[in-house]
Amino acid sequence: MKDTEGYITPDGRQIGGVLMEMKNITLRFGGVVAINDISFDVREGEIRAIIGPNGAGKSSMLNIISGFYTPSEGEVFYKGEKRPPMKPFEVARMGVARTFQNIALFEGMTVLDNVMTGRLTHMNAGVLSQALWWGKARDEEMENREVVEKVIDFLEIQNIRKTPVGRLPYGLKKRVELARALAAEPSILLLDEPMAGMNVEEKEDMSRFILDVNDEFGTTIALIEHDMGVVMDISDRVVVMDYGKKIGDGTPDEVRNNQDVIDAYLGVAH
Ligand SMILES: Nc1ncnc2c1ncn2[C@@H]1O[C@H](COP(=O)(O)OP(=O)(O)OP(=O)(O)O)[C@@H](O)[C@H]1O
């Protein structure tokens, strides 16, 4: 498949060309090789999962995509251009939003205010322009509110919009975090173990929301997940990592039948 070509998923969705490409990525922490020469791409409109057992290097990979780590070797291409080393907020401004495994919300603030913080990367009117040019700041505020309200409706959290996040159960906090990331209107949404710590019902809800977000907004989604089962149903293509190496890459069916992947999950000795 060429970079500019897409494909049609079994459920009939059109996937586009390459949006993000990781090329020969290696990441070392002193003597530890967390990621060892891994390449893969994420295509426009795709739900792409990175899975692997504990310590496989998934979080490290997500942190490279989000700009938190700079690879020791290799390159990241985004929208066809090589991305220079950047700070996470610069990467966010380029349209990359993320959620965190250990929910990173402001517990004392309401759901609405938390979701509003997702708009920060879109706020351009500084204090001076707010003082001198009312119109621009006001238009911006209106637009931000509009996006936020749409996301809140979409994720069905209207009834808790004034509730402080600290009072919510775990599954709902995760949904608020998803709402905040979505409020940034990202080109690519990174989800860090979105189902971790959830019960079966919460996992089903989260799966449905991930699918709906992709379907409704056409958002490209890359997620990492420890548990192989939960992502297989919702992902278009899956990268499998083990001990820092890529051991599989393909559709859920291809990956499920890959002997190296089966061995890694069963803990066969290396
Ligand atoms: N900041 C760090 N300093 C040193 N070693 C690290 C650091 N972060 C990760 N590692 C090591 O790199 C390897 C990959 O870790 P990483 O957290 O990326 O794996 P993971 O697949 O996300 O694991 P988990 O499912 O347990 O979260 C591990 O051996 C880990 O100990």
Tab-separated table of N, CA, C and O and ligand atoms in Angstrom, residues 29-30 32-35 52-61 69 101 193 224 226, ligand 1:
chain	number	residue	atom	x	y	z
A	29	PHE	N	17.108	4.225	27.571
A	29	PHE	CA	17.256	4.880	28.871
A	29	PHE	C	18.539	4.307	29.458
A	29	PHE	O	18.516	3.182	29.966
A	30	GLY	N	19.641	5.007	29.335
A	30	GLY	CA	20.919	4.440	29.772
A	30	GLY	C	21.150	3.146	29.010
A	30	GLY	O	21.124	3.117	27.781
A	32	VAL	N	19.101	0.541	29.057
A	32	VAL	CA	17.842	-0.138	28.704
A	32	VAL	C	17.359	0.329	27.334
A	32	VAL	O	17.228	1.522	27.082
A	33	VAL	N	17.094	-0.649	26.449
A	33	VAL	CA	16.542	-0.299	25.142
A	33	VAL	C	15.021	-0.496	25.232
A	33	VAL	O	14.524	-1.615	25.151
A	34	ALA	N	14.294	0.600	25.435
A	34	ALA	CA	12.839	0.506	25.611
A	34	ALA	C	12.157	0.256	24.280
A	34	ALA	O	11.140	-0.434	24.207
A	35	ILE	N	12.690	0.848	23.205
A	35	ILE	CA	12.150	0.639	21.855
A	35	ILE	C	13.318	0.364	20.927
A	35	ILE	O	14.312	1.093	20.927
A	52	GLY	N	0.821	-4.984	23.751
A	52	GLY	CA	2.003	-5.741	24.157
A	52	GLY	C	1.971	-5.974	25.654
A	52	GLY	O	1.322	-5.228	26.386
A	53	PRO	N	2.693	-7.022	26.108
A	53	PRO	CA	2.719	-7.318	27.543
A	53	PRO	C	3.421	-6.205	28.346
A	53	PRO	O	3.989	-5.281	27.755
A	54	ASN	N	3.443	-6.326	29.648
A	54	ASN	CA	4.121	-5.359	30.526
A	54	ASN	C	5.545	-5.100	30.091
A	54	ASN	O	6.275	-6.027	29.768
A	55	GLY	N	5.932	-3.834	30.099
A	55	GLY	CA	7.316	-3.478	29.792
A	55	GLY	C	7.682	-3.597	28.328
A	55	GLY	O	8.855	-3.507	27.960
A	56	ALA	N	6.686	-3.795	27.455
A	56	ALA	CA	6.965	-3.983	26.025
A	56	ALA	C	7.485	-2.703	25.372
A	56	ALA	O	8.183	-2.750	24.351
A	57	GLY	N	7.125	-1.553	25.940
A	57	GLY	CA	7.571	-0.283	25.370
A	57	GLY	C	6.430	0.573	24.823
A	57	GLY	O	6.655	1.583	24.158
A	58	LYS	N	5.195	0.190	25.144
A	58	LYS	CA	4.035	0.907	24.608
A	58	LYS	C	3.953	2.357	25.093
A	58	LYS	O	3.779	3.272	24.292
A	59	SER	N	4.104	2.547	26.408
A	59	SER	CA	4.023	3.911	26.950
A	59	SER	C	5.138	4.765	26.372
A	59	SER	O	4.930	5.947	26.059
A	60	SER	N	6.316	4.165	26.236
A	60	SER	CA	7.443	4.910	25.664
A	60	SER	C	7.090	5.370	24.252
A	60	SER	O	7.364	6.510	23.866
A	61	MET	N	6.447	4.487	23.485
A	61	MET	CA	6.070	4.841	22.112
A	61	MET	C	5.037	5.972	22.110
A	61	MET	O	5.148	6.924	21.344
A	69	TYR	N	8.908	12.337	24.867
A	69	TYR	CA	10.278	11.840	24.665
A	69	TYR	C	10.723	12.119	23.240
A	69	TYR	O	9.907	12.090	22.315
A	101	GLN	N	-3.128	7.453	31.331
A	101	GLN	CA	-3.522	6.222	32.013
A	101	GLN	C	-4.004	6.534	33.430
A	101	GLN	O	-5.038	6.054	33.867
A	193	GLU	N	-4.135	3.480	27.427
A	193	GLU	CA	-4.878	2.426	28.125
A	193	GLU	C	-6.281	2.897	28.542
A	193	GLU	O	-6.590	2.981	29.734
A	224	ILE	N	-2.936	2.746	23.090
A	224	ILE	CA	-2.127	1.640	23.596
A	224	ILE	C	-2.960	0.893	24.618
A	224	ILE	O	-3.806	1.476	25.305
A	226	HIS	N	-2.895	-2.801	27.207
A	226	HIS	CA	-2.217	-3.979	27.725
A	226	HIS	C	-3.034	-5.238	27.407
A	226	HIS	O	-2.502	-6.258	26.999
B	1	LIG	N1	12.017	6.723	32.397
B	1	LIG	C1	12.551	5.508	32.293
B	1	LIG	N2	13.812	5.252	32.728
B	1	LIG	C2	14.360	4.027	32.599
B	1	LIG	N3	13.738	2.966	32.049
B	1	LIG	C3	12.484	3.150	31.599
B	1	LIG	C4	11.823	4.421	31.695
B	1	LIG	N4	10.573	4.296	31.148
B	1	LIG	C5	10.470	3.015	30.744
B	1	LIG	N5	11.607	2.328	31.013
B	1	LIG	C6	11.857	0.917	30.691
B	1	LIG	O1	11.585	0.741	29.314
B	1	LIG	C7	10.894	-0.480	29.079
B	1	LIG	C8	9.557	-0.201	28.398
B	1	LIG	O2	8.687	0.447	29.320
B	1	LIG	P1	7.254	1.021	28.942
B	1	LIG	O3	6.699	1.660	30.168
B	1	LIG	O4	7.343	1.832	27.722
B	1	LIG	O5	6.463	-0.337	28.634
B	1	LIG	P2	4.895	-0.601	28.563
B	1	LIG	O6	4.699	-1.558	27.441
B	1	LIG	O7	4.168	0.663	28.494
B	1	LIG	O8	4.596	-1.332	29.923
B	1	LIG	P3	3.255	-1.329	30.837
B	1	LIG	O9	2.216	-2.144	30.113
B	1	LIG	O10	3.727	-2.023	32.079
B	1	LIG	O11	2.852	0.087	31.062
B	1	LIG	C9	10.772	-1.159	30.447
B	1	LIG	O12	11.852	-2.062	30.572
B	1	LIG	C10	10.895	-0.013	31.415
B	1	LIG	O13	11.436	-0.464	32.646
